[in-house]
C-alpha cells in the first residue's frame, strides 16, 4: 500500500505543485521520493512508500536498466509475478512484484499487461520512447486512483482526490477531479510540451469473466460445467483458500480484522502450513458488550489467535467523524457510519502493534448476497443482478471505506473475497444456488465450509449484522447514537432548505446534512464523487441500517 502521484504538462512551478503530493503522505510513512522526468521539465512523479516487499529496491518510480525509457509508479500487489516470470522467462532486477508490469508491457503492450495481472493495483506507466502515458486500475478498484485532465492537456493523477484538488493551473479555476474507473486502462499521447491527449479508455476485465491470468494460476483446472452441489462446495473452498494463500506475500507482519471471521480462520490455517513463526494478531472493535466483540472472542478462542479488543465510547466515535469524512472523501451515510469503527481500530493497530498487512472480509456481502434485503429479492435472477451491481459499485462504498480508513494509518489491506478467480467462479454459478435460504444469507458460502471445523457452528451460521450496527449494543444501535447527537447540531430550518443549498444528492435527514456539511468544508463543489447514496433495495427503507429492516427485527427477537 503506497501513495502515487504524477503530473504531466504542469504550467506552474513543480516545487509548488509538489505540496499537493504531501496530502497523501499517510499512505506511505516509510519513504518519499519526488522525481522529474528527463526531457520533460513539467512532468514529475511523487511516491510515498509503505515498505512491504523488497525493502532495498522498492522505491518508485521503478526504472530498470533493460527498459530505460519506462517509468512506473504503482500502488498494489501483483500476486502472480513469479508465475509470469516462469511462464515468459522474465529477468527481474528487483524483488518488487510490480516490476512485472514493465516486462509484460514490453512483451505485449498495455492490454495484455492489465489483463494478466492477478492482484490489486492502480498504476501510471510512462513510455518516453513512444510518447505514451497509461493509467490502469484493478477490477474492483481495491486500490484507489483519481485523475484530473484539463482541456489543454494538463494531467494529474493521484491515489486520493485530496492530492489533486489544490493543483494550480493557468486555464482552469476548478478542474474536474474524478475517480478512475475500476477494470479499465487509459491510453494518452504525450506531446513534446509535456501535455497529454486521451486516445482511448478501455474496459479490460468484467468481474463475471474468468480472468486471462487463470491459465497461469497455481490451482489446477477445476471441474467446470458441473453444478453438482458437492463439486461446487469443494471448488468454493479450494478457490477461497487459494485467494487467501496468494495474499500471504509480505515481509511485514500480517494481522486480521475479525469482522471477516472466515478469512481469519483460513488465514491462520495457512500460516501454520507455511510455518510463519509468529502468532496471528486479530482485531475487533465495539462498544462494551457489542455483538461483534462477543462473536470475535468466540472466533479468536476457537482459532487460537492473539486477540486484541478495541473498546470505544460514543464520544470517541463522534469526535472522529470529521477526520473520517476527510479521509474518506465521501458523505455517504452508511459508509461514514461503518468507517468510524474501522478508522479507530486501524489507529489502534498502527499505534499499539507491529501488524501492517491487514486481512479483511470486504466484498463477501456483495458477492455472496449477505445483505439482509436480499431476502426480499423478487427472483434469484434479480438477486444475481443486484449482486453484480453492488460489486461494480464497491469502489464507491465498502472498498473505499476499507482502503481509506486503513491507509489513513499507514496499513495495507488484503481482501481475499475480491480475488478475481474466486469471484468469477462464484458469479458463474446458477442464480438459484446463490440466494439466501432458510432465512440465512450467504447460505452457499456457509454451507461450503460447514464441515471444515474452521469456525464454531454458531459463528459460521450467525445472521448478518451490519458493521456499523454490530459495534454497538443490541439495545441502542450506533446509528441511533449518532442521530441523537446530530439532532442537537443541525437546526430544523437548515434541513428544510437542504435541497436549495445542496441540489445534488440533497440530504433528507439531519445526519446526512451533518456529513454533507463536513464534506463540503473540505471538498467544496465535489459532491458528484458520490453518484447516489447506498440504500437497500426491494424494501421501503428510509435508512441504510440493517437494524431498521423487519427481517432483522424478527431475527433478533426470536
XYZ file of N, CA and C in Angstrom, residues 183-348:
498
model
N -11.237 -1.688 -13.427
C -11.289 -2.622 -14.556
C -11.015 -1.968 -15.899
N -10.447 -0.756 -15.893
C -10.168 -0.023 -17.130
C -8.693 0.374 -17.221
N -8.249 0.597 -18.445
C -6.976 1.289 -18.644
C -7.219 2.430 -19.633
N -6.380 3.456 -19.546
C -6.495 4.594 -20.466
C -5.152 4.815 -21.144
N -5.202 5.125 -22.433
C -4.003 5.430 -23.221
C -4.024 6.929 -23.529
N -2.915 7.602 -23.255
C -2.808 9.040 -23.550
C -1.531 9.308 -24.331
N -1.615 10.167 -25.307
C -0.422 10.612 -26.051
C 0.282 11.688 -25.251
N 1.612 11.599 -25.184
C 2.418 12.615 -24.515
C 3.044 13.521 -25.578
N 2.704 14.804 -25.534
C 3.206 15.747 -26.529
C 4.583 16.284 -26.101
N 5.342 16.832 -27.028
C 6.661 17.392 -26.670
C 6.571 18.447 -25.560
N 5.415 19.103 -25.460
C 5.219 20.134 -24.431
C 5.010 19.536 -23.031
N 4.862 18.202 -22.969
C 4.568 17.559 -21.682
C 3.082 17.407 -21.430
N 2.264 18.091 -22.248
C 0.811 17.949 -22.154
C 0.399 16.603 -22.750
N -0.831 16.174 -22.442
C -1.296 14.880 -22.946
C -2.634 15.028 -23.660
N -2.979 13.998 -24.444
C -4.301 13.918 -25.083
C -4.789 12.486 -24.930
N -6.009 12.321 -24.429
C -6.550 10.975 -24.237
C -6.853 10.334 -25.590
N -6.401 9.080 -25.751
C -6.620 8.346 -27.001
C -7.794 7.388 -26.852
N -7.777 6.587 -25.775
C -8.883 5.650 -25.541
C -8.930 5.214 -24.082
N -10.154 4.891 -23.637
C -10.397 4.323 -22.316
C -11.019 2.956 -22.557
N -10.362 1.898 -22.068
C -10.767 0.530 -22.411
C -11.071 -0.279 -21.153
N -12.206 -0.993 -21.181
C -12.522 -1.923 -20.096
C -11.820 -3.240 -20.388
N -10.858 -3.621 -19.541
C -10.062 -4.821 -19.844
C -10.562 -6.067 -19.122
N -11.406 -5.898 -18.103
C -11.918 -7.082 -17.417
C -13.263 -6.800 -16.780
N -14.197 -7.706 -16.991
C -15.503 -7.642 -16.330
C -15.507 -8.709 -15.250
N -16.102 -8.396 -14.086
C -15.979 -9.316 -12.949
C -16.595 -10.687 -13.200
N -17.506 -10.819 -14.174
C -18.107 -12.132 -14.461
C -17.196 -13.015 -15.317
N -16.267 -12.389 -16.036
C -15.405 -13.154 -16.950
C -14.233 -13.776 -16.198
N -13.940 -15.031 -16.539
C -12.750 -15.646 -15.945
C -11.530 -14.871 -16.443
N -10.648 -14.431 -15.521
C -9.503 -13.616 -15.961
C -8.504 -14.404 -16.793
N -7.795 -13.704 -17.675
C -6.796 -14.343 -18.544
C -5.688 -15.023 -17.755
N -5.341 -14.431 -16.595
C -4.218 -14.985 -15.825
C -4.537 -16.327 -15.169
N -5.793 -16.787 -15.256
C -6.156 -18.105 -14.700
C -5.297 -19.215 -15.303
N -4.917 -19.023 -16.561
C -4.097 -20.040 -17.258
C -2.767 -20.282 -16.547
N -2.299 -19.308 -15.768
C -1.001 -19.449 -15.091
C -1.172 -19.523 -13.574
N -2.374 -19.872 -13.132
C -2.648 -19.934 -11.691
C -1.999 -21.169 -11.085
N -1.755 -21.095 -9.783
C -1.154 -22.245 -9.083
C -2.183 -23.337 -8.846
N -3.469 -23.000 -8.887
C -4.518 -24.013 -8.721
C -4.803 -24.638 -10.081
N -4.806 -25.976 -10.111
C -5.057 -26.692 -11.355
C -6.492 -26.425 -11.830
N -6.792 -26.829 -13.046
C -8.141 -26.646 -13.572
C -9.152 -27.366 -12.695
N -10.200 -26.670 -12.357
C -11.247 -27.255 -11.523
C -12.309 -27.893 -12.411
N -13.074 -28.837 -11.855
C -14.185 -29.399 -12.639
C -15.142 -28.268 -13.023
N -15.342 -28.061 -14.309
C -16.209 -26.957 -14.717
C -17.448 -27.500 -15.417
N -18.470 -26.687 -15.463
C -19.703 -27.093 -16.138
C -20.596 -27.953 -15.271
N -20.061 -28.412 -14.138
C -20.880 -29.241 -13.250
C -21.352 -28.395 -12.079
N -22.662 -28.386 -11.863
C -23.199 -27.638 -10.731
C -23.730 -28.578 -9.653
N -23.155 -29.784 -9.647
C -23.417 -30.718 -8.547
C -22.981 -30.017 -7.252
N -23.838 -30.038 -6.235
C -23.609 -29.241 -5.039
C -22.276 -29.560 -4.363
N -21.924 -30.823 -4.259
C -20.667 -31.182 -3.585
C -19.458 -30.650 -4.355
N -19.535 -30.719 -5.686
C -18.441 -30.188 -6.528
C -18.320 -28.682 -6.346
N -19.462 -28.006 -6.359
C -19.486 -26.544 -6.188
C -18.882 -26.153 -4.845
N -19.300 -26.825 -3.781
C -18.789 -26.513 -2.436
C -17.281 -26.746 -2.366
N -16.813 -27.823 -2.980
C -15.377 -28.120 -2.991
C -14.608 -27.041 -3.756
N -15.138 -26.626 -4.901
C -14.480 -25.578 -5.701
C -14.415 -24.257 -4.935
N -15.493 -23.925 -4.226
C -15.517 -22.689 -3.433
C -14.430 -22.726 -2.370
N -14.305 -23.866 -1.698
C -13.264 -23.996 -0.652
C -11.864 -23.873 -1.246
N -11.628 -24.575 -2.351
C -10.300 -24.566 -2.993
C -9.929 -23.150 -3.445
N -10.864 -22.478 -4.103
C -10.570 -21.149 -4.653
C -10.443 -20.100 -3.558
N -11.235 -20.235 -2.492
C -11.117 -19.258 -1.415
C -9.797 -19.434 -0.658
N -9.436 -20.677 -0.400
C -8.137 -20.938 0.253
C -7.002 -20.397 -0.609
N -7.121 -20.582 -1.914
C -6.092 -20.086 -2.834
C -6.030 -18.556 -2.799
N -7.199 -17.924 -2.685
C -7.260 -16.457 -2.623
C -6.538 -15.934 -1.381
N -6.698 -16.629 -0.258
C -6.019 -16.227 0.975
C -4.524 -16.526 0.881
N -4.195 -17.709 0.362
C -2.789 -18.146 0.302
C -1.931 -17.166 -0.507
N -2.415 -16.763 -1.676
C -1.595 -15.884 -2.535
C -1.373 -14.522 -1.877
N -2.285 -14.138 -0.961
C -2.177 -12.834 -0.294
C -1.262 -12.850 0.932
N -0.618 -13.974 1.174
C 0.350 -14.051 2.274
C 1.692 -13.425 1.909
N 1.808 -12.948 0.682
C 3.050 -12.347 0.179
C 3.346 -11.049 0.945
N 4.289 -11.093 1.889
C 4.613 -9.895 2.675
C 5.893 -10.109 3.463
N 6.659 -9.023 3.647
C 7.832 -9.052 4.524
C 7.529 -8.360 5.852
N 6.279 -7.938 6.023
C 5.856 -7.300 7.272
C 4.799 -8.167 7.944
N 4.560 -7.909 9.215
C 3.656 -8.763 9.984
C 2.208 -8.680 9.481
N 1.559 -9.837 9.468
C 0.182 -9.969 8.993
C -0.773 -9.989 10.184
N -1.880 -9.257 10.063
C -2.952 -9.283 11.056
C -4.281 -9.446 10.355
N -5.375 -9.504 11.116
C -6.687 -9.712 10.501
C -7.786 -9.053 11.330
N -8.701 -8.373 10.628
C -9.886 -7.840 11.300
C -10.894 -8.967 11.457
N -11.454 -9.083 12.645
C -12.340 -10.227 12.889
C -13.786 -9.968 12.489
N -14.020 -8.964 11.644
C -15.335 -8.900 11.010
C -15.349 -9.915 9.863
N -14.152 -10.296 9.384
C -14.029 -11.337 8.362
C -13.652 -12.649 9.023
N -14.617 -13.288 9.686
C -14.322 -14.468 10.502
C -13.765 -15.635 9.702
N -14.367 -15.873 8.523
C -13.900 -16.975 7.687
C -12.495 -16.681 7.170
N -12.257 -15.423 6.836
C -10.923 -15.016 6.375
C -9.882 -15.344 7.444
N -10.170 -14.973 8.707
C -9.221 -15.193 9.806
C -8.945 -16.679 10.016
N -9.997 -17.488 9.963
C -9.844 -18.932 10.202
C -8.989 -19.584 9.112
N -9.255 -19.248 7.851
C -8.470 -19.816 6.740
C -7.041 -19.277 6.783
N -6.915 -17.996 7.096
C -5.593 -17.353 7.177
C -4.710 -18.053 8.206
N -5.241 -18.293 9.374
C -4.448 -18.931 10.436
C -4.041 -20.346 10.039
N -4.955 -21.069 9.449
C -4.664 -22.439 8.985
C -3.483 -22.429 7.997
N -3.514 -21.489 7.036
C -2.464 -21.435 6.011
C -1.136 -20.921 6.570
N -1.203 -20.007 7.532
C 0.036 -19.514 8.160
C 0.760 -20.648 8.876
N -0.006 -21.546 9.491
C 0.601 -22.709 10.153
C 1.223 -23.636 9.127
N 0.525 -23.827 8.002
C 1.017 -24.732 6.957
C 2.354 -24.283 6.386
N 2.544 -22.963 6.248
C 3.812 -22.483 5.664
C 4.797 -22.016 6.743
N 4.491 -22.388 7.996
C 5.400 -22.130 9.128
C 5.757 -20.663 9.335
N 4.767 -19.789 9.254
C 5.009 -18.397 9.654
C 5.148 -18.420 11.171
N 6.270 -17.895 11.673
C 6.646 -18.184 13.065
C 6.210 -17.125 14.080
N 5.149 -16.404 13.783
C 4.601 -15.501 14.795
C 3.094 -15.731 14.871
N 2.491 -15.445 16.024
C 1.042 -15.647 16.134
C 0.271 -14.619 15.312
N -0.861 -15.031 14.793
C -1.722 -14.108 14.058
C -2.412 -13.170 15.047
N -2.239 -11.870 14.825
C -2.964 -10.896 15.641
C -4.316 -10.625 14.987
N -5.389 -10.789 15.773
C -6.727 -10.474 15.267
C -7.271 -9.282 16.047
N -8.175 -8.536 15.397
C -8.665 -7.290 15.985
C -10.179 -7.184 15.831
N -10.811 -6.719 16.895
C -12.243 -6.426 16.835
C -12.490 -5.130 17.576
N -13.455 -4.367 17.103
C -13.785 -3.101 17.757
C -15.272 -3.052 18.075
N -15.602 -2.397 19.160
C -17.007 -2.237 19.515
C -17.154 -1.497 20.825
N -18.397 -1.186 21.131
C -18.692 -0.642 22.448
C -18.831 -1.812 23.408
N -18.815 -1.522 24.678
C -18.889 -2.569 25.704
C -20.008 -3.564 25.385
N -19.655 -4.868 25.353
C -20.620 -5.959 25.139
C -21.382 -5.897 23.814
N -20.775 -5.324 22.785
C -21.438 -5.293 21.478
C -21.412 -6.689 20.846
N -22.364 -6.994 19.944
C -22.407 -8.324 19.304
C -21.104 -8.691 18.601
N -20.480 -7.718 17.939
C -19.236 -8.011 17.215
C -18.107 -8.435 18.157
N -17.993 -7.781 19.300
C -16.942 -8.135 20.257
C -17.152 -9.538 20.806
N -18.396 -9.841 21.142
C -18.700 -11.166 21.715
C -18.441 -12.268 20.694
N -18.870 -12.047 19.440
C -18.643 -13.051 18.394
C -17.151 -13.210 18.114
N -16.424 -12.088 18.093
C -14.984 -12.135 17.802
C -14.223 -12.906 18.874
N -14.642 -12.764 20.126
C -13.999 -13.524 21.212
C -14.098 -15.027 20.969
N -15.291 -15.447 20.554
C -15.507 -16.888 20.292
C -14.620 -17.368 19.149
N -14.542 -16.560 18.095
C -13.717 -16.944 16.936
C -12.250 -17.025 17.334
N -11.768 -16.000 18.025
C -10.355 -15.951 18.429
C -10.005 -17.132 19.320
N -10.913 -17.472 20.241
C -10.673 -18.616 21.137
C -10.627 -19.915 20.331
N -11.510 -20.023 19.333
C -11.590 -21.249 18.530
C -10.362 -21.429 17.637
N -9.912 -20.331 16.993
C -8.786 -20.480 16.051
C -7.436 -20.300 16.735
N -7.430 -19.731 17.947
C -6.183 -19.587 18.696
C -5.323 -18.421 18.244
N -5.937 -17.281 17.981
C -5.168 -16.094 17.571
C -4.804 -15.246 18.790
N -3.852 -14.337 18.595
C -3.520 -13.351 19.633
C -4.499 -12.191 19.449
N -5.526 -12.161 20.282
C -6.673 -11.293 20.005
C -6.596 -9.957 20.734
N -6.957 -8.887 20.010
C -6.989 -7.540 20.580
C -8.406 -6.979 20.465
N -8.931 -6.510 21.584
C -10.236 -5.853 21.568
C -10.043 -4.350 21.722
N -10.684 -3.595 20.844
C -10.627 -2.137 20.933
C -12.027 -1.667 21.335
N -12.127 -1.167 22.544
C -13.424 -0.707 23.045
C -13.463 0.818 22.973
N -14.508 1.342 22.354
C -14.625 2.798 22.271
C -15.992 3.228 22.793
N -16.084 4.491 23.179
C -17.378 5.005 23.634
C -17.950 5.969 22.590
N -19.192 6.374 22.806
C -19.869 7.197 21.803
C -19.142 8.521 21.573
N -18.556 9.084 22.619
C -17.847 10.357 22.491
C -16.642 10.233 21.558
N -15.873 9.145 21.720
C -14.704 8.927 20.849
C -15.140 8.759 19.394
N -16.234 8.041 19.203
C -16.748 7.831 17.845
C -17.184 9.132 17.202
N -17.901 9.935 17.962
C -18.409 11.221 17.453
C -17.249 12.180 17.147
N -16.238 12.175 18.009
C -15.074 13.053 17.793
C -14.311 12.709 16.510
N -14.433 11.461 16.072
C -13.673 11.017 14.889
C -14.372 11.365 13.575
N -15.624 11.803 13.621
C -16.417 11.958 12.387
C -15.722 12.832 11.342
N -15.240 14.004 11.750
C -14.656 14.917 10.754
C -13.388 14.330 10.131
N -12.518 13.752 10.942
C -11.297 13.126 10.401
C -11.654 12.004 9.428
N -12.697 11.250 9.773
C -13.123 10.122 8.934
C -13.625 10.622 7.583
N -14.467 11.644 7.582
C -15.002 12.171 6.318
C -13.883 12.763 5.466
N -12.920 13.436 6.101
C -11.770 13.964 5.356
C -10.988 12.819 4.706
N -10.774 11.743 5.451
C -10.048 10.587 4.905
C -10.819 9.914 3.772
N -12.127 9.752 3.960
C -12.958 9.003 3.009
C -13.159 9.715 1.674
N -13.333 11.030 1.735
C -13.702 11.812 0.552
C -15.109 11.441 0.059
N -16.000 11.138 1.012
C -17.406 10.879 0.675
C -18.289 11.333 1.824
N -19.578 11.477 1.521
C -20.556 11.849 2.548
C -21.675 10.811 2.621
N -21.440 9.636 2.020
C -22.452 8.575 2.047
C -22.723 8.143 3.489
N -23.980 8.018 3.834
C -24.371 7.816 5.236
C -23.813 6.519 5.820
N -24.118 5.406 5.172
C -23.693 4.121 5.749
C -22.173 3.965 5.703
N -21.530 4.560 4.691
C -20.064 4.482 4.602
C -19.418 5.224 5.761
N -19.930 6.411 6.078
C -19.372 7.184 7.195
C -19.581 6.424 8.506
N -20.809 5.923 8.731
C -21.093 5.179 9.974
C -20.134 4.006 10.167
N -20.017 3.203 9.120
C -19.197 1.992 9.224
C -17.712 2.310 9.310
N -17.319 3.463 8.765
C -15.900 3.814 8.725
C -15.350 4.226 10.083
N -16.214 4.723 10.951
C -15.722 5.229 12.233
C -15.065 4.115 13.037
N -15.723 2.970 13.121
C -15.138 1.832 13.823
C -13.852 1.355 13.167
N -13.860 1.284 11.831
C -12.682 0.781 11.113
C -11.516 1.766 11.230
N -11.808 3.053 11.239
C -10.787 4.085 11.397
C -10.139 3.976 12.786
N -10.965 3.791 13.810
C -10.440 3.714 15.182
C -9.643 2.431 15.420
N -10.087 1.313 14.845
C -9.333 0.064 15.032
C -8.008 0.132 14.258
N -8.007 0.783 13.100
C -6.762 0.949 12.324
C -5.765 1.825 13.088
N -6.281 2.861 13.726
C -5.441 3.747 14.537
C -4.782 2.952 15.672
N -5.561 2.073 16.301
C -5.041 1.227 17.385
C -3.948 0.289 16.851
